Coordinates of C-alpha atoms and ligand atoms in Angstrom, one line a residue:
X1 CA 0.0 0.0 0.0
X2 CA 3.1 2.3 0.8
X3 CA 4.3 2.2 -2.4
X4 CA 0.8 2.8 -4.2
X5 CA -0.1 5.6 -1.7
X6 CA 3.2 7.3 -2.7
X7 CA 2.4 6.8 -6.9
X8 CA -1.1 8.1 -6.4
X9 CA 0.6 11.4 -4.8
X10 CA 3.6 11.8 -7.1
X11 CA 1.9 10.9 -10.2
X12 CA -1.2 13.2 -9.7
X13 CA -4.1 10.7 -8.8
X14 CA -4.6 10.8 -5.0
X15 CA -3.9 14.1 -2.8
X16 CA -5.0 14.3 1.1
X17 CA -7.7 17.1 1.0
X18 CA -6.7 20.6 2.6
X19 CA -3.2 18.9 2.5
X20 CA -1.4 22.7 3.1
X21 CA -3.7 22.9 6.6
X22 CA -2.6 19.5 7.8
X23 CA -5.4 17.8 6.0
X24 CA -8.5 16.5 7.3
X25 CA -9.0 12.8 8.6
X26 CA -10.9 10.5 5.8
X27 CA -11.3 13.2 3.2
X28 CA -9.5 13.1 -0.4
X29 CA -9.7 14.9 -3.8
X30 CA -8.3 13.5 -7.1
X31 CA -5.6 15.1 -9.1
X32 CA -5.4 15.5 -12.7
X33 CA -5.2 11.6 -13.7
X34 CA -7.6 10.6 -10.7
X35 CA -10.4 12.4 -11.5
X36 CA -10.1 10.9 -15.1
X37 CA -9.8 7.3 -13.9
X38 CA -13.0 8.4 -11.5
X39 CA -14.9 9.6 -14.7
X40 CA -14.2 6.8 -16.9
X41 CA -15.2 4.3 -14.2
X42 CA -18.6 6.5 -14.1
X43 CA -18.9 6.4 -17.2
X44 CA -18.5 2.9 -17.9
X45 CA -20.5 1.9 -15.4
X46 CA -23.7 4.3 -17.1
X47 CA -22.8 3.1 -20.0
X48 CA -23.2 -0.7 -18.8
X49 CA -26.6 -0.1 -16.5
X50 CA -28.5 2.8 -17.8
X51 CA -27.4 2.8 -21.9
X52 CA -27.4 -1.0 -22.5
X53 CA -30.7 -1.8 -21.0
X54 CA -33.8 -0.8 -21.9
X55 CA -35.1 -1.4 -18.1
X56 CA -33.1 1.3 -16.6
X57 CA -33.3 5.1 -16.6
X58 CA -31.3 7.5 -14.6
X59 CA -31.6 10.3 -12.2
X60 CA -29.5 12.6 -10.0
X61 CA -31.1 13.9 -7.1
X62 CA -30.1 16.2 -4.7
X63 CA -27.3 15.6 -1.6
X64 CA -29.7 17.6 1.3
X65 CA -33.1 15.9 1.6
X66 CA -35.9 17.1 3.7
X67 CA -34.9 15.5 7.2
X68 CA -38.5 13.7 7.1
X69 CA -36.4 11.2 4.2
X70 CA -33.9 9.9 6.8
X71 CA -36.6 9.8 9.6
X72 CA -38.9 7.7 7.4
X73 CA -35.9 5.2 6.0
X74 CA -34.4 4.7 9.6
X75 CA -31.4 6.2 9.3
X76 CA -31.8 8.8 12.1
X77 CA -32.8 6.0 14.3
X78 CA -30.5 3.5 13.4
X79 CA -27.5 4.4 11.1
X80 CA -25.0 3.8 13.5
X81 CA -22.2 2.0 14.5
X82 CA -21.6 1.2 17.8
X83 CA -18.2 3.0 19.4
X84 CA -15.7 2.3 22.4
X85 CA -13.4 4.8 23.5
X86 CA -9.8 3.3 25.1
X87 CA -9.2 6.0 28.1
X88 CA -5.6 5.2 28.0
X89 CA -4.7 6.5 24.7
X90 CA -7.4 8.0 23.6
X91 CA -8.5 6.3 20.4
X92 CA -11.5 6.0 19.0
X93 CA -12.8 2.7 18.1
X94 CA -15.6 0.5 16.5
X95 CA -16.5 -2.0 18.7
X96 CA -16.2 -4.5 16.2
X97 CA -12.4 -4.1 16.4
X98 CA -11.9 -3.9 20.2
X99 CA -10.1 -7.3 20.3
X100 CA -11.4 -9.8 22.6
X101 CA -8.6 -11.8 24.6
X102 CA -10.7 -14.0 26.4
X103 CA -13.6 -12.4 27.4
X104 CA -11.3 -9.5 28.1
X105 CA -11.3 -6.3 26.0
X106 CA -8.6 -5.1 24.7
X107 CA -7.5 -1.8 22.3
X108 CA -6.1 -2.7 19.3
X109 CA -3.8 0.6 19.3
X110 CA -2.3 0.7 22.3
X111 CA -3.4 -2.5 24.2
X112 CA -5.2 -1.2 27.2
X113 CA -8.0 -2.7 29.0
X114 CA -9.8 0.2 29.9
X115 CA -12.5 0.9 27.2
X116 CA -15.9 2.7 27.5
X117 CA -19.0 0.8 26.7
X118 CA -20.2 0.6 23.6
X119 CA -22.2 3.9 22.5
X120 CA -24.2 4.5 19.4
X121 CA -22.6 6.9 17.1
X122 CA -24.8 8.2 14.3
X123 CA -23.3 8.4 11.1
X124 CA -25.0 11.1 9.5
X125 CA -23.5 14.6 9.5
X126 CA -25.5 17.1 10.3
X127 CA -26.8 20.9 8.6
X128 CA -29.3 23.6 9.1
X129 CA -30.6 24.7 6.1
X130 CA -31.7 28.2 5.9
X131 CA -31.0 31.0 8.4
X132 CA -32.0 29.8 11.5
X133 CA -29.6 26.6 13.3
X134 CA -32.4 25.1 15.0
X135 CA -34.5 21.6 14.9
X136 CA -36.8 22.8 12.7
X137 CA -33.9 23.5 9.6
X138 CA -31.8 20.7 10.7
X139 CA -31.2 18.2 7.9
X140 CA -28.4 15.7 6.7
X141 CA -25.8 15.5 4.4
X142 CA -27.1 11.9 2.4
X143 CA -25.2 8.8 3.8
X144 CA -26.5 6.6 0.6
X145 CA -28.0 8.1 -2.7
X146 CA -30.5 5.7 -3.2
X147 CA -33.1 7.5 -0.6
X148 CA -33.7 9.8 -3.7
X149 CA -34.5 7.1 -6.1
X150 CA -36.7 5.4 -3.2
X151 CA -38.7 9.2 -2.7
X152 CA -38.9 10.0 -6.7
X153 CA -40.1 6.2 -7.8
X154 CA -43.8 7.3 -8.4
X155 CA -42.2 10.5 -10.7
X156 CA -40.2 8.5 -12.5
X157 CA -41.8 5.4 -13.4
X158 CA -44.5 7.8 -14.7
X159 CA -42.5 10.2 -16.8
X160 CA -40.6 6.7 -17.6
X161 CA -43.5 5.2 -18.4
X162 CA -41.8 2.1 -17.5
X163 CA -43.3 -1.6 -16.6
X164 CA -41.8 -3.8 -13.7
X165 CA -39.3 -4.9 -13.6
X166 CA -37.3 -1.6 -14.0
X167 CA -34.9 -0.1 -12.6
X168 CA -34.0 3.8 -11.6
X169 CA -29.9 4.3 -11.4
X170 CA -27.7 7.1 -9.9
X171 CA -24.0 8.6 -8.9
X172 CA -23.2 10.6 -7.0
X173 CA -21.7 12.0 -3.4
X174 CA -22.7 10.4 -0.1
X175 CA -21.2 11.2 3.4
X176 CA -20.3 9.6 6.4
X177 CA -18.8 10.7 9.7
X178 CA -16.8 7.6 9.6
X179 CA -15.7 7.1 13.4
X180 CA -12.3 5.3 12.1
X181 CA -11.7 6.4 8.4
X182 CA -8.7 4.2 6.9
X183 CA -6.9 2.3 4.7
X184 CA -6.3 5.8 1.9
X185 CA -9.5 5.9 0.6
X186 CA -11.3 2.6 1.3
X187 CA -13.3 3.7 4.2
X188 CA -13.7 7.9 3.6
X189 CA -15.9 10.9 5.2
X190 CA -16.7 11.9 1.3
X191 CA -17.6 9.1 -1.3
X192 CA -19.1 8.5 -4.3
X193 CA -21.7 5.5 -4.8
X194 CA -22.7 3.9 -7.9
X195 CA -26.5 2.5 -6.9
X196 CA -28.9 0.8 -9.0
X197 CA -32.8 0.2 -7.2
X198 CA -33.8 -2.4 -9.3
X199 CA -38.4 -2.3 -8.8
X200 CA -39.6 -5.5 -9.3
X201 CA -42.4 -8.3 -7.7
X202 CA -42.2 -9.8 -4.8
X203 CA -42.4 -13.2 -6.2
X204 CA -39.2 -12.0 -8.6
X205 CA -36.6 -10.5 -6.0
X206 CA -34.6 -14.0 -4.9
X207 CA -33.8 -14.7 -8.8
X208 CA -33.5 -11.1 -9.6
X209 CA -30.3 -10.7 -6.9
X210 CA -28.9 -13.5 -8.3
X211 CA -29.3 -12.1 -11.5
X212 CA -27.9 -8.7 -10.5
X213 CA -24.8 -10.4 -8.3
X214 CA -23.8 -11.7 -11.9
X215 CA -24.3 -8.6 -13.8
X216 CA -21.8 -7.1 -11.1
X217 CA -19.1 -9.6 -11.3
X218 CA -19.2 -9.5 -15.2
X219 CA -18.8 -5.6 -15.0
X220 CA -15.6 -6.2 -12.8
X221 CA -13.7 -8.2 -15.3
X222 CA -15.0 -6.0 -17.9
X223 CA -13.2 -2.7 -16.0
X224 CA -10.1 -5.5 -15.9
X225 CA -10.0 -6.5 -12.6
X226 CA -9.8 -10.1 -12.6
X227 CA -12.3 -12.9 -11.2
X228 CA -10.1 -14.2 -9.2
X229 CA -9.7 -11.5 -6.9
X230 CA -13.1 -11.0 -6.2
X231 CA -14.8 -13.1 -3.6
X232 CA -18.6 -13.3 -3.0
X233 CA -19.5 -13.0 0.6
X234 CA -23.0 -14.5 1.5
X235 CA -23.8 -12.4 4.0
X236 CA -25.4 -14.7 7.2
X237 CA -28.7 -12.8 8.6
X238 CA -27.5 -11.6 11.8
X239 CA -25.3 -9.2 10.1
X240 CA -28.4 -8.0 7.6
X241 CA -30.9 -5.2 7.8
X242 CA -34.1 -6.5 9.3
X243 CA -35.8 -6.3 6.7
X244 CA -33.2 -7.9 4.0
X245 CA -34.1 -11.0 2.8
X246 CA -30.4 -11.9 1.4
X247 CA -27.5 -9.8 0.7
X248 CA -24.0 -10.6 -1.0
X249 CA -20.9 -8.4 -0.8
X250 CA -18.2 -8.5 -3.5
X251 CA -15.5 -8.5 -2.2
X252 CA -11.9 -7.5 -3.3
X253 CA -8.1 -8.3 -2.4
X254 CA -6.6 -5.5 -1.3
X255 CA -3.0 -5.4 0.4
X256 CA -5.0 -4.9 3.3
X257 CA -7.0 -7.8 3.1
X258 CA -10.6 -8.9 1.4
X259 CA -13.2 -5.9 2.1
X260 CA -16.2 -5.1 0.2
X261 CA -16.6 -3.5 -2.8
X262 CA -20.3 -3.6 -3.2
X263 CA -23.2 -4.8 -2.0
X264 CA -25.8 -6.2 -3.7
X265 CA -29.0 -6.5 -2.0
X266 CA -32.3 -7.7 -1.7
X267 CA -34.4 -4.9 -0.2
X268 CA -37.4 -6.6 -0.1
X269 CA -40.4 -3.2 -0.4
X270 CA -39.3 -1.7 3.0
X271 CA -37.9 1.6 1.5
X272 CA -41.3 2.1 -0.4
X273 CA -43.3 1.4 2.3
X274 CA -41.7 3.2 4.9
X275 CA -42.3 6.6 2.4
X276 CA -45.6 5.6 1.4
X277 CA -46.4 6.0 5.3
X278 CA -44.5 8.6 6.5
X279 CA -45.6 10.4 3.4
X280 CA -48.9 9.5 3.3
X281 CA -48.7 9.5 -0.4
X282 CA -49.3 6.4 -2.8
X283 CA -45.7 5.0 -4.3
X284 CA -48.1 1.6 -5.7
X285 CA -47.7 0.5 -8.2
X286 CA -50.8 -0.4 -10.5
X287 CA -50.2 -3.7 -12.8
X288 CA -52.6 -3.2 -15.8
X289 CA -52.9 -7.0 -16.9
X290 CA -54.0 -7.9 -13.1
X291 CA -55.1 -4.9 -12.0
X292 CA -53.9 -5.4 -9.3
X293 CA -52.1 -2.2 -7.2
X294 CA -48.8 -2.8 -4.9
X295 CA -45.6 -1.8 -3.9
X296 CA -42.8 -3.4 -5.8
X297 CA -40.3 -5.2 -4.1
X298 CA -36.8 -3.9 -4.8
X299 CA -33.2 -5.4 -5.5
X300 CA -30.0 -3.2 -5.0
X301 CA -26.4 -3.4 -6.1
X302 CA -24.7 -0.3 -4.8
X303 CA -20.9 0.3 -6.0
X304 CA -18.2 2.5 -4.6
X305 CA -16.7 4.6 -6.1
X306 CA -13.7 5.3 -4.8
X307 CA -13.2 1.5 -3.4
X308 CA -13.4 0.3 -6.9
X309 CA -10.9 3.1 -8.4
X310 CA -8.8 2.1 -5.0
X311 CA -9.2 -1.5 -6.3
X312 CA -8.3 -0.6 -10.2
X313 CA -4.9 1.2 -9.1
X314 CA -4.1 -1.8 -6.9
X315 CA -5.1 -4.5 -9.7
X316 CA -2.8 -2.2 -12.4
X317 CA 0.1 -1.6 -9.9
X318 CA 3.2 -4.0 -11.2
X319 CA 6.9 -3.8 -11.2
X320 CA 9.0 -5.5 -13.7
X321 CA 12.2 -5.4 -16.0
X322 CA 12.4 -3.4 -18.9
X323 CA 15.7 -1.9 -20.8
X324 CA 17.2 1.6 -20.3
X325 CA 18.2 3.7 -22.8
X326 CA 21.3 1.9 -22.9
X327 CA 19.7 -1.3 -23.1
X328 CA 20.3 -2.3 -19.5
X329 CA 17.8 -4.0 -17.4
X330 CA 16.0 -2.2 -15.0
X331 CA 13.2 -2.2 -12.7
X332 CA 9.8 -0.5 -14.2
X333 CA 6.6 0.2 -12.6
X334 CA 3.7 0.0 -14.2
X335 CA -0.1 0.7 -14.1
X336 CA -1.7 -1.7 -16.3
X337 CA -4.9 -0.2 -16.3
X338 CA -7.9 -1.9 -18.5
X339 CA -7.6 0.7 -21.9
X340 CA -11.0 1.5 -21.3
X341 CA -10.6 2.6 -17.4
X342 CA -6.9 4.6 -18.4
X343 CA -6.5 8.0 -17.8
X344 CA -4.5 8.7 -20.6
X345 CA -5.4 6.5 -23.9
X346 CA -2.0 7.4 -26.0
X347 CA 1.0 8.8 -25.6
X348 CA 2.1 10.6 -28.8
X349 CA 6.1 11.3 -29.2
X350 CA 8.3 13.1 -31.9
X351 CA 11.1 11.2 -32.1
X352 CA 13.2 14.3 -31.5
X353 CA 11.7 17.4 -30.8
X354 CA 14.2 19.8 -32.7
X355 CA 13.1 18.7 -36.0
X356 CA 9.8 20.4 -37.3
X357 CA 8.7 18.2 -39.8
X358 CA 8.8 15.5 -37.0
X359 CA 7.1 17.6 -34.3
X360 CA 4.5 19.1 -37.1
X361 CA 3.3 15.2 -37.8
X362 CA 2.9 14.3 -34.0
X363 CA 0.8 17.8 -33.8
X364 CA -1.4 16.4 -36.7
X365 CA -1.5 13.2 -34.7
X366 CA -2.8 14.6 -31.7
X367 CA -5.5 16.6 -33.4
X368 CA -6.5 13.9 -35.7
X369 CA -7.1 11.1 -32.2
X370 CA -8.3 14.4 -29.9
X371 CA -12.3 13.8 -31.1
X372 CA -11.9 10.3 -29.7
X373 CA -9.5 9.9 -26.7
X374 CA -7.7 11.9 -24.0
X375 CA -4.3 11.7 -25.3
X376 CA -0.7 13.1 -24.2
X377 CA 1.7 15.0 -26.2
X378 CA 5.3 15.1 -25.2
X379 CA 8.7 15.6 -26.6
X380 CA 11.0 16.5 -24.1
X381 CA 13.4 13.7 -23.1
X382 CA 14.8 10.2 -24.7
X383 CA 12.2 8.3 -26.4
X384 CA 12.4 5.6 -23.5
X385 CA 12.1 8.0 -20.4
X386 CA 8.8 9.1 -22.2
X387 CA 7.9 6.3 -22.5
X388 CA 8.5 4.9 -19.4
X389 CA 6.7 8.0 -17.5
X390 CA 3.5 6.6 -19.4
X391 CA 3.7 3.3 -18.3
X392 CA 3.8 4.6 -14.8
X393 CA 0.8 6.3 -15.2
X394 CA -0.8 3.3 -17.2
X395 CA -1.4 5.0 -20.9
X396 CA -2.0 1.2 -22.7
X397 CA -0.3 3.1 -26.4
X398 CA 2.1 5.2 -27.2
X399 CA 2.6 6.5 -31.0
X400 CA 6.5 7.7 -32.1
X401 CA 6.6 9.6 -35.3
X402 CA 9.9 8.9 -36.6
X403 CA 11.9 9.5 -39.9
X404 CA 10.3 5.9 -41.3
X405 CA 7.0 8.4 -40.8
X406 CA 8.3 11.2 -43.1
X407 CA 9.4 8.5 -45.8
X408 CA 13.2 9.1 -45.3
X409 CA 14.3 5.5 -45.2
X410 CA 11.9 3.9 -47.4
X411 CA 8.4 5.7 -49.0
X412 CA 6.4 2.5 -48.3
X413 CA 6.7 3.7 -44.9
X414 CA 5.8 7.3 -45.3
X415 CA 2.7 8.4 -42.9
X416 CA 3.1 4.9 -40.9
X417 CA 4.0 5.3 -37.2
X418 CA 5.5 3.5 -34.0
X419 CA 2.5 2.2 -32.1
X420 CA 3.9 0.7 -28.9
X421 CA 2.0 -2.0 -26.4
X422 CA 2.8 -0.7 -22.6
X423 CA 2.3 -4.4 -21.1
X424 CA 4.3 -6.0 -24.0
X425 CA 6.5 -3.2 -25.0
X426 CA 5.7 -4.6 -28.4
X427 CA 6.5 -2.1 -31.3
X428 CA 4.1 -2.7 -34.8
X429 CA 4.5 -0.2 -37.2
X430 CA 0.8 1.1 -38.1
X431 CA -0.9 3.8 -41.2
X432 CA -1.7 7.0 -39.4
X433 CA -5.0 7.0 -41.0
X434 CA -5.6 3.4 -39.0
X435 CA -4.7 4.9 -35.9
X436 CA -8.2 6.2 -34.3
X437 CA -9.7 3.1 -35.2
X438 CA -7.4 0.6 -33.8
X439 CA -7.2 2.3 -30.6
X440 CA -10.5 2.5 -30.2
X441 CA -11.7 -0.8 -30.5
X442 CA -9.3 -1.4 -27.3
X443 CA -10.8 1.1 -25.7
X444 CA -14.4 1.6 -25.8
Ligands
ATP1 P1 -18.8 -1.0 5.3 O1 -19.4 -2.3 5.9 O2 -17.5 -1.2 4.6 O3 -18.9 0.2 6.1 P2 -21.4 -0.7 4.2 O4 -21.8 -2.2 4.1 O5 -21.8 0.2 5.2 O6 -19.8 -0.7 4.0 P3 -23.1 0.1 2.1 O7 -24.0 0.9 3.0 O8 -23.6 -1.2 1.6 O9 -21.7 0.0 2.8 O10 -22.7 1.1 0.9 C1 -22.6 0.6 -0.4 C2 -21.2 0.9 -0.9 O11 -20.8 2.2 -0.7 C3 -20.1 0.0 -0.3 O12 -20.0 -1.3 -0.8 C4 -18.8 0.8 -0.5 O13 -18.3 0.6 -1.8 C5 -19.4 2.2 -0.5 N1 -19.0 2.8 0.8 C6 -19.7 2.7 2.0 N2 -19.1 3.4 2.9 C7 -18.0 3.9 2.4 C8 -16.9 4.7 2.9 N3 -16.9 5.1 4.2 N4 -15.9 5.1 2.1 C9 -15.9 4.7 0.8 N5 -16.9 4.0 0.3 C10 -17.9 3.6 1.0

C-alpha cells in the first residue's frame, strides 16, 4: 500500500484534501489523472446499466433531503455504529475491532484494558438549512444516494412510463462521519456510490439478486479486474438489515485484506413502504394485466466509487524489467490499467523534438485522435524516459513519429508510425490514417 499511496501522490491521482492545513482525517480529492480514472469508471458503469438496457433510466437527485427522508428510512434512528473509547490512549474505536482476549477487551492501538462501553454513534453529519440553526432546519448530508431514487419512484416510473421490472440508477456524493476512516481511501468521510434500485415483484426479488450479483461480477472483469480476486460474501442474517431477505458483498483483495466493494442486496419493499407512510402519499404501483395495485419489491447493487478506483490502481500496480536507454535492465513500474478505465489512452512522441517536420506530424497526430481519446503530447526527453513515464501512469499506447514516418528510409513507410503495447512493449508499425480506429476498439 506504501508504495501505491506514494504513486497516487507523485503521479497526480490521489492528494490528502486541505493537505497545506494538515489535512483532514478520511477526506480526499483526485488530481489530474484521478479524476479521469474516476470519470471513466462512471462512465463505464452508465454506459453498462442505464445505456445498454432498456429497463433502466437515470436520475440525479439532490445531496440535502428534507430530514422527514432519513426519519422515514431509519437512518436517524439507526445508522450507527456502535463506538468504544480506550481511556488510556485515547482512540476512537468501532467495537467490532476492540479485540477480545478472552472475554477481556482489549485496544487494538495501544493495548489497554480500559474501554468505554459501547455507545451509538450516528453516522450522518448534520446541517441547518436556511437561516435559522435550530431543529426545525436541521437536515443531513445523504449517507446513501439511493433515498432519492426510493422518494422519486412514483415521478419517474411515470414520466418513464416504465413496466416492472425496471430499474432507476444514480452517482453521486454520499457522506459519512466515519468514526475510524482508513486504509487511503477505502473507508472515507466523502464518497461516491454507484446505486442501481432495481423495482420488481415480490415473487421475482430471490432470482432477480442472483441475476444482479452476476451482472456485477461480469462488469468487474469487464473494467479488468480479474475474477479471481473478487470473492462473493453470502452475508449470514444476523449481520443483515431487518428487513433484508439476502444480501451478498463483492469482495476484493486488497493489500489490506478482502473488504467489500459492493453490496448487492435484496431490499425486499421496506424503503417504499416506509415513504408511502411517513408520506402519506401512494408510491403503488398499478399492474394493468392484473389490475392489481402494490408496492414493488426492490433489488440493489450499490458500488463504490472510490473503493473500486482504489481497487483498479491496486489491480494495475506491477513492477518488472524493462531496458534503459542503454539497453540495460532495470526495474519499471507499471499501471496496467484496462484501456477503457486509463486515464491517458495514447502517448504521442516526436522522435526528437528539434526537428519540425517530426514535431509538425505528431501535432497532426494529436488533433487527428483528440475527437476520440484523451491523449498526451510530449517531446522533451529520450524516447524511452517518455515512454517509461506513461507506463507509470498506465497510458495502454504510445505513438512515435519517426523519420520511417516522413518517408526518409523507405516511401512505403511514409505516414506509418511506432504504435507501442505498454504491457508488451511490443513495437508494430501502423498507417496513421488506422490509428483512431485501432485504438478505439481497445478502448471503448
Ligand atoms: P462497510 O461495511 O465497509 O462500512 P457498508 O456495508 O456500510 O460498508 P453500504 O452501506 O452497503 O456499505 O454502501 C454501499 C457501498 O458504498 C459500499 O459497498 C462501498 O463501496 C461504498 N461505501 C460505503 N461506505 C464507504 C466509505 N466510508 N468510504 C468509501 N466507500 C464507502
Amino acid at each position: 500500500m506504501e508504495k501505491i499511496v506514494s504513486l497516487c501522490k507523485r503521479r497526480g491521482f490521489i492528494f490528502q484534501s486541505s493537505e497545506i492545513y494538515g489535512g483532514l482525517n478520511g477526506l480526499w480529492d483526485y488530481g489530474p489523472l484521478g479524476v479521469e480514472l474516476k470519470r471513466n469508471l462512471k462512465n463505464y458503469w452508465w454506459r453498462v446499466m442505464v445505456h445498454e438496457r432498456d429497463d433502466v433510466v437515470g436520475m440525479d437527485g439532490s445531496i440535502l433531503m428534507n430530514r422527514a427522508v432519513w426519519k422515514a428510512s431509519g437512518h436517524e434512528e439507526t445508522f450507527s455504529d456502535p463506538m468504544v473509547d480506550c481511556r488510556s490512549c485515547k482512540a476512537r474505536l468501532r467495537a467490532d475491532q476492540v479485540i477480545d482476549k478472552k472475554g477481556v477487551r482489549q485496544c487494538p492501538n495501544c493495548g489497554g484494558k480500559d474501554l468505554t462501553e459501547p455507545r451509538a454513534f450516528n453516522l450522518m453529519f448534520k446541517t441547518y438549512v436556511g437561516a435559522t440553526e435550530d431543529e426545525s432546519s436541521m437536515t443531513y448530508l445523504r449517507p446513501e444516494t439511493a433515498q432519492a431514487i426510493f422518494v422519486q419512484f412514483k415521478t419517474v416510473l411515470e414520466v418513464s412510463r416504465k413496466k416492472l421490472p425496471f430499474g432507476i440508477a444514480q452517482v453521486g456524493k454520499a457522506f459519512r462521519n466515519e468514526i475510524n476512516p482508513r486504509n487511503f481511501t477505502f473507508r472515507a468521510r466523502e464518497f461516491e456510490q454507484m446505486e442501481l434500485e432495481y423495482f420488481c415483484r415480490a415473487e421475482e426479488g430471490m432470482l432477480l439478486l442472483d441475476y444482479w450479483l452476476k451482472e456485477r461480477l461480469k462488469f468487474y472483469e469487464r473494467i479488468g479486474i480479474s475474477r479471481g480476486k473478487l470473492h462473493v460474501r453470502e452475508v449470514p442474517e444476523e449481520e443483515r438489515a431487518f428487513y433484508s431477505k439476502a444480501n451478498y458483498d463483492i469482495e476484493y483483495d486488497f493489500p489490506f485484506g478482502l473488504q467489500e466493494l459492493e453490496g448487492v442486496a435484496y431490499r425486499t419493499d421496506y424503503d417504499l413502504s416506509q415513504h408511502q407512510k411517513a408520506s402519506g402519499k401512494s408510491l403503488e404501483y398499478f399492474d394493468e394485466e392484473t389490475k392489481q395495485k402494490f408496492i414493488p419489491h426492490v433489488v440493489e447493487p450499490s458500488a463504490g466509487v472510490d473503493r473500486t478506483v482504489l481497487a483498479l490502481i491496486c489491480e494495475a500496480y506491477a513492477e518488472d524489467q524493462a531496458p534503459d536507454e542503454k539497453g540495460k535492465m532495470e526495474t519499471r513500474v507499471v499501471l496496467r490499467f484496462h484501456p477503457r478505465m486509463a486515464p491517458i489512452k495514447c502517448g504521442i512522441f516526436p522522435l526528437l523534438k528539434n526537428n519540425a517536420q517530426l514535431v509538425e506530424k505528431a501535432k497532426e497526430i494529436v488533433d487527428l485522435l483528440r475527437p476520440h481519446m484523451y491523449v498526451f503530447y510530449d517531446e522533451s526527453g529520450a524516447i524511452g524516459r517518455r515512454y517509461r513515464r506513461q507506463d507509470e501512469i498506465g497510458t495502454p499506447f504510445g505513438v512515435t513519429v519517426d523519420f520511417e514516418t516522413l518517408g526518409e528510409k523507405d516511401a512505403t513507410l511514409r505516414n506509418t508510425v511506432t504504435l507501442r503495447d505498454r504491457d508488451s512493449m511490443k513495437q508494430r508499425r501502423v498507417a496513421i490514417g488506422e490509428l483512431a480506429g485501432t485504438l478505439l476498439a481497445d478502448i471503448t
